Coordinates of C-alpha atoms in Angstrom, one line a residue:
X20 CA 0.0 0.0 0.0
X21 CA 1.3 3.4 -0.9
X22 CA 2.0 6.0 1.8
X23 CA 2.9 9.2 0.0
X24 CA 0.1 11.5 -1.2
X25 CA 1.4 11.4 -4.8
X26 CA 1.5 7.6 -4.8
X27 CA -2.0 7.4 -3.4
X28 CA -3.2 9.8 -6.1
X29 CA -1.5 7.8 -8.8
X30 CA -3.1 4.6 -7.5
X31 CA -6.6 6.3 -7.6
X32 CA -5.9 7.5 -11.1
X33 CA -4.7 4.1 -12.3
X34 CA -7.9 2.5 -11.0
X35 CA -10.0 5.0 -12.9
X36 CA -8.0 4.6 -16.1
X37 CA -8.2 0.8 -15.8
X38 CA -12.0 0.9 -15.5
X39 CA -12.3 3.3 -18.4
X40 CA -10.0 1.3 -20.6
X41 CA -11.9 -1.9 -19.8
X42 CA -15.2 -0.4 -20.8
X43 CA -13.8 1.0 -24.0
X44 CA -12.2 -2.3 -25.0
X45 CA -15.4 -4.1 -24.2
X46 CA -17.3 -1.7 -26.5
X47 CA -14.9 -2.3 -29.3
X48 CA -15.0 -6.1 -28.9
X49 CA -18.8 -6.0 -28.8
X50 CA -19.0 -3.9 -32.0
X51 CA -16.6 -6.3 -33.8
X52 CA -18.7 -9.3 -32.7
X53 CA -21.9 -7.6 -34.1
X54 CA -20.2 -6.9 -37.4
X55 CA -18.9 -10.4 -37.7
X56 CA -22.3 -11.8 -36.9
X57 CA -23.8 -9.6 -39.6
X58 CA -21.1 -10.8 -42.0
X59 CA -21.9 -14.4 -41.1
X60 CA -25.6 -13.8 -42.0
X61 CA -24.5 -12.4 -45.4
X62 CA -26.4 -9.1 -44.8
X63 CA -24.4 -6.7 -47.0
X64 CA -26.5 -3.6 -46.1
X65 CA -26.4 -4.3 -42.4
X66 CA -22.7 -5.0 -42.6
X67 CA -22.0 -1.6 -44.1
X68 CA -23.9 0.1 -41.3
X69 CA -22.2 -2.1 -38.7
X70 CA -18.8 -1.3 -40.2
X71 CA -19.4 2.4 -39.8
X72 CA -20.2 2.0 -36.1
X73 CA -17.3 -0.4 -35.6
X74 CA -14.7 1.8 -37.3
X75 CA -15.8 4.7 -35.0
X76 CA -15.4 2.6 -31.9
X77 CA -12.0 1.3 -33.0
X78 CA -10.8 4.9 -33.8
X79 CA -12.0 6.1 -30.4
X80 CA -10.3 3.3 -28.6
X81 CA -7.0 4.0 -30.5
X82 CA -7.2 7.7 -29.8
X83 CA -7.6 7.0 -26.1
X84 CA -4.7 4.6 -26.1
X85 CA -6.8 1.5 -25.3
X86 CA -5.5 -0.3 -28.4
X87 CA -2.4 0.4 -30.4
X88 CA -2.7 2.5 -33.6
X89 CA -1.4 -0.4 -35.7
X90 CA -3.8 -2.8 -34.2
X91 CA -6.7 -0.4 -34.9
X92 CA -5.6 -0.1 -38.5
X93 CA -5.3 -3.9 -38.8
X94 CA -8.8 -4.4 -37.5
X95 CA -10.3 -1.8 -39.7
X96 CA -8.5 -3.1 -42.8
X97 CA -9.5 -6.7 -42.3
X98 CA -13.1 -5.9 -41.5
X99 CA -13.5 -3.5 -44.4
X100 CA -12.1 -6.1 -46.8
X101 CA -14.6 -8.7 -45.5
X102 CA -17.5 -6.2 -45.9
X103 CA -16.3 -5.2 -49.4
X104 CA -16.0 -8.9 -50.4
X105 CA -19.5 -9.6 -49.3
X106 CA -20.8 -6.6 -51.2
X107 CA -19.0 -7.7 -54.3
X108 CA -20.3 -11.2 -54.0
X109 CA -23.8 -9.9 -53.7
X110 CA -23.3 -8.0 -57.0

């Protein structure tokens, strides 16, 4: 247990940050799961709408430092390719 005031403050802040990061990461994972479910159902229009919401959540998480910028780019690229492939297959 910390004894100095600055260490106690840092501990309080780290707990707040941990909770906030966990919530944001959970939101990103949920959005990705929703998009993948839509893709599995072959719903091209729903996938495009879900992609927009998912990319927004990923960008927000990357901006806040919850996920790395390169990881965010990788997620967005892979998901966008899958949505585009579905749209192309639909014609």
